[in-house]
XYZ file of C-alpha atoms in Angstrom:
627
model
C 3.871 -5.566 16.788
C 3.108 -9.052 15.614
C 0.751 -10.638 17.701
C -0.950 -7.395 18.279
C -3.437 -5.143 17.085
C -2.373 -1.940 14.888
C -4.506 0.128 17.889
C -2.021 -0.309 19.989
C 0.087 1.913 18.167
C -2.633 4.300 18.905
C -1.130 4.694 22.498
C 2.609 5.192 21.361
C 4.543 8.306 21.488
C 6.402 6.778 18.580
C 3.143 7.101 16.356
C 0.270 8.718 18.205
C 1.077 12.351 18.265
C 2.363 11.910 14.679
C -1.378 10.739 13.380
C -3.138 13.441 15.607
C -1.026 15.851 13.743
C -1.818 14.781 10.103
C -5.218 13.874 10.614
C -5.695 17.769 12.388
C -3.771 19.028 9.209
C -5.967 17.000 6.546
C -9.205 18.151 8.610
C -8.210 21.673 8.746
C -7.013 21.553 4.641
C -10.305 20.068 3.543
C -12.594 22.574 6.494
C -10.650 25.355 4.619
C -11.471 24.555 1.281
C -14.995 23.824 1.685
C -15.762 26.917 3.840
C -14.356 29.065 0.729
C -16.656 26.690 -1.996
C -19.390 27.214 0.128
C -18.725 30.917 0.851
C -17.976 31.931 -2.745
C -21.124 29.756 -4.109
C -23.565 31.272 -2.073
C -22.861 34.027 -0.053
C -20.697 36.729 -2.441
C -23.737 37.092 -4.834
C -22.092 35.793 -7.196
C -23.184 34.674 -10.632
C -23.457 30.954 -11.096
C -21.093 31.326 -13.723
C -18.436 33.498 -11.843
C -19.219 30.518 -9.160
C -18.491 27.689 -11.592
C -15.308 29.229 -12.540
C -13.966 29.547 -9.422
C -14.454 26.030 -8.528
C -12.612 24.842 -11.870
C -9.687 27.191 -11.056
C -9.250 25.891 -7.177
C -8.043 22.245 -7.385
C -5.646 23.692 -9.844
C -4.595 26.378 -7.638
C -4.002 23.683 -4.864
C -1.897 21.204 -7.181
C 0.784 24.188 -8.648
C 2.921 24.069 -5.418
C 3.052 20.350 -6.142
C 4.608 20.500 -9.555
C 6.919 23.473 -8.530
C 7.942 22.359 -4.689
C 8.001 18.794 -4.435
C 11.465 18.229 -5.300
C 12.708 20.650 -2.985
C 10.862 19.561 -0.209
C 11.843 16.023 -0.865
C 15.267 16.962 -0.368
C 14.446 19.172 2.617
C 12.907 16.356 4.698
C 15.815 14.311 3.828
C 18.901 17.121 5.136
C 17.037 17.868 8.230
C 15.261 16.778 11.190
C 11.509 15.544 10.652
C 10.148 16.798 14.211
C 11.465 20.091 13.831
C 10.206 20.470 9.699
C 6.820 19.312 11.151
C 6.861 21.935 13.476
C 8.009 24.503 11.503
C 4.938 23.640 8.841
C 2.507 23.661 11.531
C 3.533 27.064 12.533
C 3.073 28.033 8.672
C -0.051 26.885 8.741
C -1.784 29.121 11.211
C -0.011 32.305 9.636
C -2.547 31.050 6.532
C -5.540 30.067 8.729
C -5.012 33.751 10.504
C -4.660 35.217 6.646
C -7.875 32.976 5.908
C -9.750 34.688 8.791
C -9.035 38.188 6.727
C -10.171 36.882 3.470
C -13.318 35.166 4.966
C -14.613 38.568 6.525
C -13.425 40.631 4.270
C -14.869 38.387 1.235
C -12.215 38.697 -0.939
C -11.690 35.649 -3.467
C -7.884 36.328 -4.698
C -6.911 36.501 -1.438
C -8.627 33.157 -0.481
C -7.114 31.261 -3.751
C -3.488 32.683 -2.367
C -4.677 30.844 1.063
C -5.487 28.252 -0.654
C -2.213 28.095 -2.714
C -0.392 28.247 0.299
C -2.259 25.380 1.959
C -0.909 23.166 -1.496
C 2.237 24.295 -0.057
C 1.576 23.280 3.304
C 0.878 19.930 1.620
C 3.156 19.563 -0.518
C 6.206 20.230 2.307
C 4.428 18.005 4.519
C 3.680 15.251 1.956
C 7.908 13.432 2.129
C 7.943 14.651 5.684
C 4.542 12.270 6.414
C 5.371 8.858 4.908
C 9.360 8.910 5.409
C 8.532 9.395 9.253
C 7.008 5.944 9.411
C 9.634 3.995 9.152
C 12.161 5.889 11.106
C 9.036 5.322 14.020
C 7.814 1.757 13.349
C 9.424 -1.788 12.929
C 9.162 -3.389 9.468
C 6.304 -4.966 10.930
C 4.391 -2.270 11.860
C 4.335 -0.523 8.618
C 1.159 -1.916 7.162
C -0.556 -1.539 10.029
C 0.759 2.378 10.960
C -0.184 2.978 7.264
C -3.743 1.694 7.123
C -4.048 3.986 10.446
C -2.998 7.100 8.864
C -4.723 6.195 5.536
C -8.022 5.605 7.617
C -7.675 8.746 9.746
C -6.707 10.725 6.885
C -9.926 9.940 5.036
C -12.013 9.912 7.876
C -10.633 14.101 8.896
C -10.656 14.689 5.233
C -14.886 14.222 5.423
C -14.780 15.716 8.734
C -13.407 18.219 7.318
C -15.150 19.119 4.772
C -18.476 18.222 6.701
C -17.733 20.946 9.267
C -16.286 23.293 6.649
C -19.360 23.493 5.077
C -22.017 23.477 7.676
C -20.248 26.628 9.836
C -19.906 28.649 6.616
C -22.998 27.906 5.644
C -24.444 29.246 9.401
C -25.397 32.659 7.720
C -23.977 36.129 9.380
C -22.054 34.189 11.921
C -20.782 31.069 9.428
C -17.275 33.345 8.371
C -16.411 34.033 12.225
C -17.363 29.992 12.964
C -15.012 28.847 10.117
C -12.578 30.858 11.101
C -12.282 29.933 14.679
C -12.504 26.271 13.477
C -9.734 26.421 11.194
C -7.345 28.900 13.556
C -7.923 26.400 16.473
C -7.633 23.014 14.628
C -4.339 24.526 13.725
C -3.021 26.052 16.448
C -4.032 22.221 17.883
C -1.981 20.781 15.288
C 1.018 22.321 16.488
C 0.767 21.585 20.101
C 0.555 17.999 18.963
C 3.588 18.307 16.978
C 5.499 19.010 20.273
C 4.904 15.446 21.298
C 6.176 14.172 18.365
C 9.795 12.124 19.035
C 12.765 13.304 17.302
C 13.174 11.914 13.183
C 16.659 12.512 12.701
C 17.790 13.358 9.063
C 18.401 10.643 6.524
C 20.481 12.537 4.364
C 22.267 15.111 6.592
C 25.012 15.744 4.472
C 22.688 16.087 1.156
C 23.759 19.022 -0.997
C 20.845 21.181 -1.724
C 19.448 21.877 -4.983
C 18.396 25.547 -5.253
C 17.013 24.190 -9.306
C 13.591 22.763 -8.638
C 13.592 21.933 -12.690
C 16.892 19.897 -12.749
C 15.995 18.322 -9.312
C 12.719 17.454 -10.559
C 14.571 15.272 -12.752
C 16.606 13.976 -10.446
C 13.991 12.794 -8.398
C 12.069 11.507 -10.948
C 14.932 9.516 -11.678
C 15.181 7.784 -7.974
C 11.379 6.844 -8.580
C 12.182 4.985 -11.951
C 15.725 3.656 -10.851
C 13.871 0.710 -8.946
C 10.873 -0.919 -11.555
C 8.947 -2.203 -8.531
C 8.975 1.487 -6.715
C 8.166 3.063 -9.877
C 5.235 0.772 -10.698
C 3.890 1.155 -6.873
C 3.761 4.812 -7.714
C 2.277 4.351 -10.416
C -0.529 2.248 -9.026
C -0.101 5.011 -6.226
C -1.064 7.813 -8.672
C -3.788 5.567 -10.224
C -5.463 5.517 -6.818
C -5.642 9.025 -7.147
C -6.893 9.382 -10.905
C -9.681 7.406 -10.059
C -10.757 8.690 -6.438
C -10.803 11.869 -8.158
C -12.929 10.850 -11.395
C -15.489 9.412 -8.652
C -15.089 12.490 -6.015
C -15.788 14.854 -8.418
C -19.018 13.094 -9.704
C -20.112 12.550 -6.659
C -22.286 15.778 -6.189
C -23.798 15.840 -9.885
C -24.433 11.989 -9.305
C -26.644 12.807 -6.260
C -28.682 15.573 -7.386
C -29.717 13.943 -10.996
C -29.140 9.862 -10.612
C -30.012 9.817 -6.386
C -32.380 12.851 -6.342
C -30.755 13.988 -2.754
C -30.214 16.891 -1.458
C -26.802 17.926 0.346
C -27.113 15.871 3.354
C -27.421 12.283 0.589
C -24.042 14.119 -0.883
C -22.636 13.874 2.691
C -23.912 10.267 3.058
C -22.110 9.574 -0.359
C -19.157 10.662 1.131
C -19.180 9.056 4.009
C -19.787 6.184 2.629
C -16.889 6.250 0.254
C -14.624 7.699 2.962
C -16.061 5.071 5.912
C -15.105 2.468 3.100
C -11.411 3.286 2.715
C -10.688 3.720 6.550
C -12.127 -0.020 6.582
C -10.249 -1.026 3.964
C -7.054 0.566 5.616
C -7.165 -0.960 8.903
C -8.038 -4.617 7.128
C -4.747 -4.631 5.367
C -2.562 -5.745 8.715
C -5.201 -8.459 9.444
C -4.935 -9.693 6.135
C -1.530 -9.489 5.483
C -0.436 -11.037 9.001
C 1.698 -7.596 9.525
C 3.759 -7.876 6.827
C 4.028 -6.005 3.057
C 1.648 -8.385 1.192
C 1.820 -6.602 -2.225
C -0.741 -9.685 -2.862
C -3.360 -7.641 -1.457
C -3.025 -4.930 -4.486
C -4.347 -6.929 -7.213
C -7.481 -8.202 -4.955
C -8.119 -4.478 -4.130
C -7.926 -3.730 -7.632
C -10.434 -6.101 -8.603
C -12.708 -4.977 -5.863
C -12.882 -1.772 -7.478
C -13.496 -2.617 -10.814
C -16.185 -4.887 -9.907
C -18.250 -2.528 -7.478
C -17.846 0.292 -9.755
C -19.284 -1.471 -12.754
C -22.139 -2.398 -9.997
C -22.549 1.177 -9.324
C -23.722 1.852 -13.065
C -26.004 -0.694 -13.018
C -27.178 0.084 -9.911
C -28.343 3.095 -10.980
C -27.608 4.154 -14.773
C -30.764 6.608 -15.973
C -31.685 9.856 -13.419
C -34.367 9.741 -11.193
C -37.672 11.428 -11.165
C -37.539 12.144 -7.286
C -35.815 15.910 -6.132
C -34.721 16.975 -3.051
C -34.667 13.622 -1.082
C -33.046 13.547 2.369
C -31.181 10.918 4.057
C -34.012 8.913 5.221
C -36.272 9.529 2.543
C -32.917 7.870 0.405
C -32.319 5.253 1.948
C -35.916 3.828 2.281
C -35.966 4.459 -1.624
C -35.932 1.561 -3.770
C -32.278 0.252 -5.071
C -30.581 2.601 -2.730
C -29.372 -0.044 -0.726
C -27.604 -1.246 -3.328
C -26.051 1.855 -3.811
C -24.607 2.070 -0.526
C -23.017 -1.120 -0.726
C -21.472 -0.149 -3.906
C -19.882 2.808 -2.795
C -19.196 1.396 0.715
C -16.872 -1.439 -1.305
C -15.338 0.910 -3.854
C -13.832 2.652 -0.847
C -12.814 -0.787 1.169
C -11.394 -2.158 -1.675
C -9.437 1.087 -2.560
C -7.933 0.938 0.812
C -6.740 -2.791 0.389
C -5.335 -1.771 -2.585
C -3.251 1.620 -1.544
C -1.873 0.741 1.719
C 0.013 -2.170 0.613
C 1.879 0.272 -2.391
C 2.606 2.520 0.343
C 4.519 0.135 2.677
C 6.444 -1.187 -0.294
C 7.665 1.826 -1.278
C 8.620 2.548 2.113
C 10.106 -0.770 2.584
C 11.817 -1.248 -0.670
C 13.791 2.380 -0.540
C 17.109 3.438 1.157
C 16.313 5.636 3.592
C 18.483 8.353 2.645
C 16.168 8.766 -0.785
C 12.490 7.920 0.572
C 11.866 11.432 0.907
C 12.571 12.364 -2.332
C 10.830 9.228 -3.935
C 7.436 10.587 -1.834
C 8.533 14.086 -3.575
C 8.350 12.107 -6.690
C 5.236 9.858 -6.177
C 3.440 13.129 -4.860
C 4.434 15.012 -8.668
C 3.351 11.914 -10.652
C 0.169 12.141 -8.117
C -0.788 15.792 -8.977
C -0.024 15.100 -13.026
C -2.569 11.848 -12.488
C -5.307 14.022 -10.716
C -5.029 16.931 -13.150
C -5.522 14.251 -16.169
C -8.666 13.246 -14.611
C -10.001 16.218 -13.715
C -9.583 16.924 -17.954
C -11.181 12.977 -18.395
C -14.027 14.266 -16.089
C -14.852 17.305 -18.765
C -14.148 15.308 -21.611
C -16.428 12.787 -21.569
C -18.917 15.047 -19.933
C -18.386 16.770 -23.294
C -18.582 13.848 -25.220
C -22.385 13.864 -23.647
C -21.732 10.865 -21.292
C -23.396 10.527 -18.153
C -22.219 10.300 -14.810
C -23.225 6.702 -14.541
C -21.295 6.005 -17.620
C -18.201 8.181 -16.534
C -18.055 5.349 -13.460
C -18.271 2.552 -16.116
C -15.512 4.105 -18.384
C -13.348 4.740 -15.112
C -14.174 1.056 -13.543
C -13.362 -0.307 -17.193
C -10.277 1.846 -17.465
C -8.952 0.407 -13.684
C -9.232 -3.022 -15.522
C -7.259 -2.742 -17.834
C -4.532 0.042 -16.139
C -4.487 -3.299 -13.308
C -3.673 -5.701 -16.522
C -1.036 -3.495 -17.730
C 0.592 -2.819 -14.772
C 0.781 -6.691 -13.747
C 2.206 -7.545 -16.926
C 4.935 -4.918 -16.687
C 5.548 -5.917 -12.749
C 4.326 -9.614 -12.582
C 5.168 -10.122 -8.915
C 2.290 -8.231 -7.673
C -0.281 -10.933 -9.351
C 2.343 -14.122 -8.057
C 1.999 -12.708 -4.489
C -1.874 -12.440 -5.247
C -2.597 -15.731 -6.220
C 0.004 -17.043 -3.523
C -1.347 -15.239 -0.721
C -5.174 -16.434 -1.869
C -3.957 -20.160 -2.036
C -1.626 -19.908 1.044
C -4.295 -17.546 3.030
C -7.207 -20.268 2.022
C -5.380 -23.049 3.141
C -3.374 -22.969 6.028
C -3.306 -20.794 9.110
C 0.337 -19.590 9.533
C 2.374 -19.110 12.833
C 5.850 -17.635 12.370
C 8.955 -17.191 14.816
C 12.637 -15.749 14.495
C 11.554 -14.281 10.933
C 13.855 -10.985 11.994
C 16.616 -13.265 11.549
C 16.589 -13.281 7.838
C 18.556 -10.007 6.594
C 16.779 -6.917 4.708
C 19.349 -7.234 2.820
C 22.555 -9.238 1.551
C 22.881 -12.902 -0.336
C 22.258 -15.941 2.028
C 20.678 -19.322 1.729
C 17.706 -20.865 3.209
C 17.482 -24.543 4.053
C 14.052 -25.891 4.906
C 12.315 -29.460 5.235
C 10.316 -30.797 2.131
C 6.932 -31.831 3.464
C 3.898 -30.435 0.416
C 3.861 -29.493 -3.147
C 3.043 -25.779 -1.038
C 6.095 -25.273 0.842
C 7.801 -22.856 -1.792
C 5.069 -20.667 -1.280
C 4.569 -20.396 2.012
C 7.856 -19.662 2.680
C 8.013 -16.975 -0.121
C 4.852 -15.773 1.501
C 6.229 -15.129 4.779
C 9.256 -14.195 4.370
C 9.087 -9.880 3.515
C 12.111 -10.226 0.990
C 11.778 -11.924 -2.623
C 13.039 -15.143 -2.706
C 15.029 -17.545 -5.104
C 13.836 -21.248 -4.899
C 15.581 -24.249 -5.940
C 12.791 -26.807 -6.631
C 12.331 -30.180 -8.245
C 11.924 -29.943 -11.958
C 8.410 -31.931 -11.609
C 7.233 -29.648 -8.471
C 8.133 -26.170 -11.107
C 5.921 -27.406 -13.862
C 3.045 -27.943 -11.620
C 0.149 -26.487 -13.672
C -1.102 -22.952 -11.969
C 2.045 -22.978 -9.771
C 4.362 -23.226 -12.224
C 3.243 -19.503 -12.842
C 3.856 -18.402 -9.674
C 7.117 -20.231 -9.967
C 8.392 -18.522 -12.930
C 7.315 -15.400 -12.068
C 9.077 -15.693 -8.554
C 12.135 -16.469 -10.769
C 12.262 -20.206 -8.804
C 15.268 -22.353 -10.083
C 14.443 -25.753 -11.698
C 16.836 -28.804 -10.692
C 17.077 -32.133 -11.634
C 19.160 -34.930 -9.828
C 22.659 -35.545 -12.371
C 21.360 -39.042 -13.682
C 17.788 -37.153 -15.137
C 19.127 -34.307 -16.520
C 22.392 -33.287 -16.013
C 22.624 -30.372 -18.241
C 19.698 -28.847 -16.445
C 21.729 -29.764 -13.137
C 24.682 -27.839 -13.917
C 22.177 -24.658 -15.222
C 20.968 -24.382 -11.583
C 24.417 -24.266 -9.747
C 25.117 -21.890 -11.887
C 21.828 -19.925 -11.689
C 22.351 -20.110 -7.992
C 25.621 -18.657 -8.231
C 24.294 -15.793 -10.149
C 21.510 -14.952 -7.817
C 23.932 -14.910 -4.341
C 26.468 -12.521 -6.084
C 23.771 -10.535 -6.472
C 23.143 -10.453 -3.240
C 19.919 -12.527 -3.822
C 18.186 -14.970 -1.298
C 18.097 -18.685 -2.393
C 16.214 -21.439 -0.585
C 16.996 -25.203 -0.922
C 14.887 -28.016 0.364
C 18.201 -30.108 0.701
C 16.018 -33.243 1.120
C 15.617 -33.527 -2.756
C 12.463 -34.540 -2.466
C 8.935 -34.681 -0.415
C 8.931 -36.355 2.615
C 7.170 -39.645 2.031
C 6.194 -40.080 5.980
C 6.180 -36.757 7.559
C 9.725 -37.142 8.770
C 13.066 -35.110 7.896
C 14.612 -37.494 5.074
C 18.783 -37.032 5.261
C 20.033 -34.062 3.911
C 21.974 -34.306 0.276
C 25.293 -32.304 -0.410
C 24.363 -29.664 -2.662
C 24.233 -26.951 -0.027
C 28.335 -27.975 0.077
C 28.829 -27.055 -3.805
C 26.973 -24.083 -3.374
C 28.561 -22.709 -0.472
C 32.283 -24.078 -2.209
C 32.012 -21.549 -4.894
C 29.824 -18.650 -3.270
C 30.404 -18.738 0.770
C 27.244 -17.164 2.647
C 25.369 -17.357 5.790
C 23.314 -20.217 5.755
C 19.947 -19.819 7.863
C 17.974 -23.128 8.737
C 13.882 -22.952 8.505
C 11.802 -25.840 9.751
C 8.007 -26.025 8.341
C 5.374 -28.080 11.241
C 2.021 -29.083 10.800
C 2.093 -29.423 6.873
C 1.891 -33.609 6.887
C -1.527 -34.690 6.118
C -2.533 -31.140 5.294
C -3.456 -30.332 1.691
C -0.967 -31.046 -0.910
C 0.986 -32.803 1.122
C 1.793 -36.674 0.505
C -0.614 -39.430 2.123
C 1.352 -41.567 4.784
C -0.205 -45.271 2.713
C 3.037 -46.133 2.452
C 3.449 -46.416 6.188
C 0.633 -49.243 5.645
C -2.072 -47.549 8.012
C -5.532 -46.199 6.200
C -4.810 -42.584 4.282
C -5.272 -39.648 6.622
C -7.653 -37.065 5.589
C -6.192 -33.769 3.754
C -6.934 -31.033 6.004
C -7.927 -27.588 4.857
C -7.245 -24.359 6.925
C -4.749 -26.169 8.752
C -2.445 -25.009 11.610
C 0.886 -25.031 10.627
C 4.234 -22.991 11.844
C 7.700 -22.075 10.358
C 10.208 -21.413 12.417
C 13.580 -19.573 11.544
C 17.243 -20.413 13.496
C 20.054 -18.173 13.786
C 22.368 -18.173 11.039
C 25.096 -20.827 10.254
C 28.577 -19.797 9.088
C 29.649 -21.061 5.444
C 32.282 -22.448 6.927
C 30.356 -24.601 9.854
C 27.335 -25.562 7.324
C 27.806 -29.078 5.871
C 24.616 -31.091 4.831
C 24.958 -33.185 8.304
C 25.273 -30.018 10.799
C 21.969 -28.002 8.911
C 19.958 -31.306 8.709
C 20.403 -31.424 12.431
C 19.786 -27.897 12.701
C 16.387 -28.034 11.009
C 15.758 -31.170 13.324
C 16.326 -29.686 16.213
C 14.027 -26.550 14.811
C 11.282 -28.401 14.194
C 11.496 -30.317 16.946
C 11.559 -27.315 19.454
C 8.091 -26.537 17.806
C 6.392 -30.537 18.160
C-alpha cells in the first residue's frame, strides 16, 4: 500500500467486510448498553438509588467474561479458522439481541445484566479474533494504516452507538420495540457481512487446548512478558484504557456541574472525544510513511498530558448556567477552548494507540498473537477496573472532576516517563522520527528486501552526520550501527545512538582496543540473528561522491558469513548535516532543510561474492540508478 492512501483498503475484500463487521458489532455493543442505562434510569420507576447501583454493577458485569474467557479464546482463534469463529460469534450475538428484545419488554433487569454479560463474552471471543486477522489480511505495510481504520471506525460506531441507543429507548411507549429492532437488525447485518469476509486460516492448528482457563491464564500471561517490548506495548495498551475510562466516566458529571449542558452538550462531549481519536487514527499512516513508527507513541503521549492539564484550566470551578444546549454551549464563553481540549485529547490518544497495536502485531509469531491479544485484553480489563476504583476514590477524597483530569493528565506523565525508561527505544524512535521527519522528505524503494527476520549486514554510503538515523528510521526492524567513534558521541545523538545499541569504531592506529571491541560486538549481534549496518567508507564523504570502500565488511563476513544487502542514500549532499563541498574550491552551498532525499535497497549479496570492491560497486550502481 505504500504510495497509497489507507481508504483504499476501504474497497478490499481483504479488509472491508472485516471493518463493516466490527464496527456493526461495537455499534450494536454500545446501542445495547445504553438502551438498558437509559431504560433502567428512567423508565422502571426506579429509585435513584436502585438506579445508581445498577450502573456501578454493569461495567463490572461486562469485564467478568474478560478475566474468566480470554485465555481460552486466545487459544481458540489460534486452533481454528478466523472467518468461520467470526461467524459463529455473530450468530451468538443475535441469540442475545433476540434475548435482549425479551428483557426490554418485559423490563426485567437480571435478565438484561445476563445480556449484557453475554455481550462481554461476545467481546471478549471476538477481541484475539479482531487484531490477529490483520495481519493474516494486510502487508506489513498496511498495518498502521488498517489499524488506524478500525481504531477510527470503532470509536466512531461506539458513539453511534450509544447515540442511537439512547435516543430510541428514550422514545417513550415505543423506545423498547425501536431498540430492539435496532439492535436485532444491526446484528443480523453483522453477520451477513461476515459472509464476505475471506478465509483466516488457523495459526496454530495443531495447538493443544487448554480446558484450565486459570493455568492458561498464566500461560498467556507469560507469552505477553516473554518479549519486554510486547509487554511494555501492552502495557501502554492498557494505559490507553485506564485513562479513556477515568475521562469517559467523568464525562457526564463534568457536563452537568463544570459545562452546565444538558444531554445533547454530553453527546457533543463525546463526539468530540470520539471525532478526536478517529482523527488521530487515520493520521498515524501519514505520519509514519506506512510503517510501525513506535516514535509516534511518545508524541501522542505528550499530547495527552498537555491537553488534559488544559482541560482543568480551561474550566476548573462549576458553572452557574443549567440546562444549556448545544448552541447555547458553544456560544458560551471559554467553551471553545473546551472543545479544542477534548478534540486533542482524543487525536493525540489515537497517535498514541495505533502505533502499540501494529507493534504488537508486528513483533509476534503468528502462531501466539492471538493469545498475546487474550493477554493484552486481561491486563486491559484489570487497568479499566483500577480506574473505575481511582474514579471513586478521589471522588471520595472530595476532588473535583476538573481535578480528577489533572491527577489523571499528571499520572499519564509520569506512567509515559516510566515506561520510556524501562523500554528506551520508544523515546530514540521519537526524537529520531521528529529530527528525521523535520528535516528531510524521504522516498524509499526495494525496502521488502531486508528480512523480518535473520542476521545480515547493511552496507550504505557515508554522506551526513544523519545517515544512521534515517536508515534506522526506515527500515521496520531494529538496527545495529557501526559508526565512527566521533559521529557516536555527537551530543543529543549520541542518545539515540546508545539507546539504538549503535557500535562505536575507531580506525587500528586511534584506538585499537576499541577496534577489536567492535568486531567483536558485531560478531555478537549477527549470531544473534541481529541486523548490522556499516558505512564501509570510514568516513563522510568530503564531496558528495562514494569514497572507496575499506575491508572491514571482509573480517566481518570471515568469521560470521551472512547475506550482505547494499543501500545507497541520494539527495543528502548539501542538505543539513551534511559536509560543505569548500574543499572542492567553489563558494559553500547552502544547507537545505526539508530536503528530498531517497534510499534505495539492492537485492542481497552472498557472503561469499561480497568483497569491499564488488558492494562498493553495488552501492554505485544503486545510487546511480536513482541520479
Amino acid at each position: 500500500m505504500a504510495g497509497s492512501s489507507q481508504f483504499s483498503l476501504l474497497r478490499a475484500r481483504r479488509f472491508a467486510p472485516f471493518f463493516a463487521t466490527q464496527a456493526l458489532g461495537a455499534f450494536n455493543d454500545n446501542a445495547f448498553r445504553q438502551g438498558m442505562i437509559v431504560l433502567i434510569g428512567f423508565h422502571l420507576g426506579l429509585s435513584i438509588e436502585a438506579a445508581s447501583t445498577y450502573a456501578m454493577i454493569a461495567p463490572a458485569v461486562f469485564i467478568v467474561p474478560f478475566f474468566l474467557f480470554s485465555a481460552s479464546a486466545g487459544q481458540i482463534a489460534e486452533k481454528f479458522e478466523k472467518t468461520r469463529l467470526i461467524r459463529y460469534v455473530k450468530l451468538f450475538e443475535i441469540g442475545a439481541m433476540l434475548l435482549a428484545v425479551y428483557a426490554f419488554h418485559a423490563h426485567h433487569v437480571w435478565l438484561l445484566f445476563v445480556v449484557l454479560f453475554l455481550m462481554g463474552l461476545h467481546s471478549t471471543v471476538f477481541g484475539p479474533i479482531k487484531y490477529a486477522i490483520l495481519p493474516q489480511a494486510l502487508g506489513r505495510e498496511e498495518l498502521v494504516g488498517g489499524n488506524g481504520l478500525v481504531e477510527m471506525g470503532t470509536s466512531i460506531a461506539v458513539l453511534l452507538g450509544m447515540m442511537a441507543g439512547g435516543s430510541l429507548m428514550a422514545l417513550g411507549d415505543f423506545g423498547a420495540t425501536a431498540a430492539s429492532i435496532l439492535v436485532v437488525s444491526v446484528a443480523v447485518i453483522g453477520y451477513l457481512t461476515s459472509r464476505a469476509i475471506p478465509p483466516a486460516p488457523a495459526t496454530a492448528p495443531d495447538l493443544i487446548f487448554n480446558f484450565n482457563p486459570a493455568s492458561e491464564t498464566v500461560r498467556v500471561m507469560r507469552y505477553v512478558a516473554r518479549n519486554r517490548t510486547i509487554f511494555n506495548a501492552v502495557l501502554g495498551i492498557s494505559w490507553f484504557w485506564f485513562f479513556g475510562t477515568v475521562f469517559t466516566a467523568q464525562l457526564p458529571g463534568y457536563t452537568q456541574v463544570f459545562l452546565g449542558g444538558g444531554e445533547s452538550v454530553l453527546n457533543l462531549t463525546l463526539a468530540l472525544f470520539s471525532i478526536g481519536v478517529g482523527i488521530g487514527s487515520l493520521l498515524c499512516e501519514r505520519l509514519s510513511g506506512h510503517k510501525v513508527e513506535i516514535g509516534l507513541v511518545p508524541f501522542g503521549s505528550i499530547g495527552m498530558t498537555v491537553f488534559a492539564i488544559d482541560l482543568y484550566f480551561a474550566r476548573p470551578g462549576a458553572t452557574a448556567l443549567h440546562g444549556l444546549g448545544m448552541g447555547a454551549f458553544l456560544t458560551a464563553p471559554g467553551s471553545w477552548r473546551i472543545v479544542l481540549d477534548l478534540v486533542l485529547i482524543g487525536l493525540f490518544a489515537g497517535l498514541y494507540i495505533v502505533p502499540l497495536f501494529a507493534l504488537v502485531q508486528s513483533r509476534t509469531d503468528r502462531s501466539e498473537l492471538s493469545r498475546v491479544i487474550a493477554g493484552n485484553n486481561i491486563v486491559n480489563a484489570l487497568f479499566m477496573v483500577i480506574a473505575a476504583g481511582m474514579g471513586l476514590g478521589l471522588t471520595a477524597l472530595g476532588l473535583t472532576i476538573p481535578q480528577i483530569f489533572l491527577c489523571v493528565a499528571i499520572l499519564n506523565a509520569l506512567v509515559a516517563i516510566y515506561i520510556y525508561t524501562l523500554v528506551p527505544e520508544f523515546l530514540m524512535r521519537f526524537l529520531s522520527w521528529i529530527l528525521v521527519s523535520a528535516l528531510y522528505r524521504i522516498k524509499v524503494e526495494g525496502l521488502e528486501r531486508i528480512p523480518d527476520e535473520g542476521a545480515a549486514i547493511l552496507v550504505c554510503n557515508h554522506v551526513s552526520f544523519m545517515d544512521a538515523l534515517i536508515v534506522g528510521g526506515v527500515v521496520r526492524r531494529p538496527v545495529r550501527f557501526v559508526m565512527y567513534y566521533k559521529i557516536f558521541n555527537i551530543p543529543v545523538l549520541r542518545f539515540i545512538f546508545r539507546t539504538a545499541k549503535a557500535i562505536p569504531i575507531a580506525g587500528h592506529k586511534e584506538d585499537p582496543a576499541l577496534l577489536e571491541r567492535a568486531f567483536e560486538e558485531i560478531d555478537r549481534a549477527l549470531a544473534d540473528g541481529e541486523l548490522v549496518c556499516l558505512f564501509p567508507e570510514g568516513a563522510l564523504t568530503r564531496d558528495g561522491q562514494i569514497a572507496p570502500f575499506r575491508g572491514g565488511v571482509e573480517q566481518i563476513l570471515a568469521r560470521r558469513p551472512v547475506p550482505v544487502i547494499p543501500l545507497a542514500l541520494r539527495g543528502l549532499w548539501g542538505s543539513v548535516f551534511s559536509r560543505r563541498d569548500s574543499a572542492l574550491g567553489r563558494s559553500r552551498l547552502p544547507r537545505r532543510f526539508r530536503s528530498h532525499i531517497a534510499l534505495a535497497v539492492a537485492p542481497p549479496v552472498a557472503p561469499a561474492d561480497a568483497d569491499a570492491a564488488t558492494l562498493e560497486q553495488r552501492v554505485r550502481d544503486l545510487r546511480g540508478a536513482w541520479a
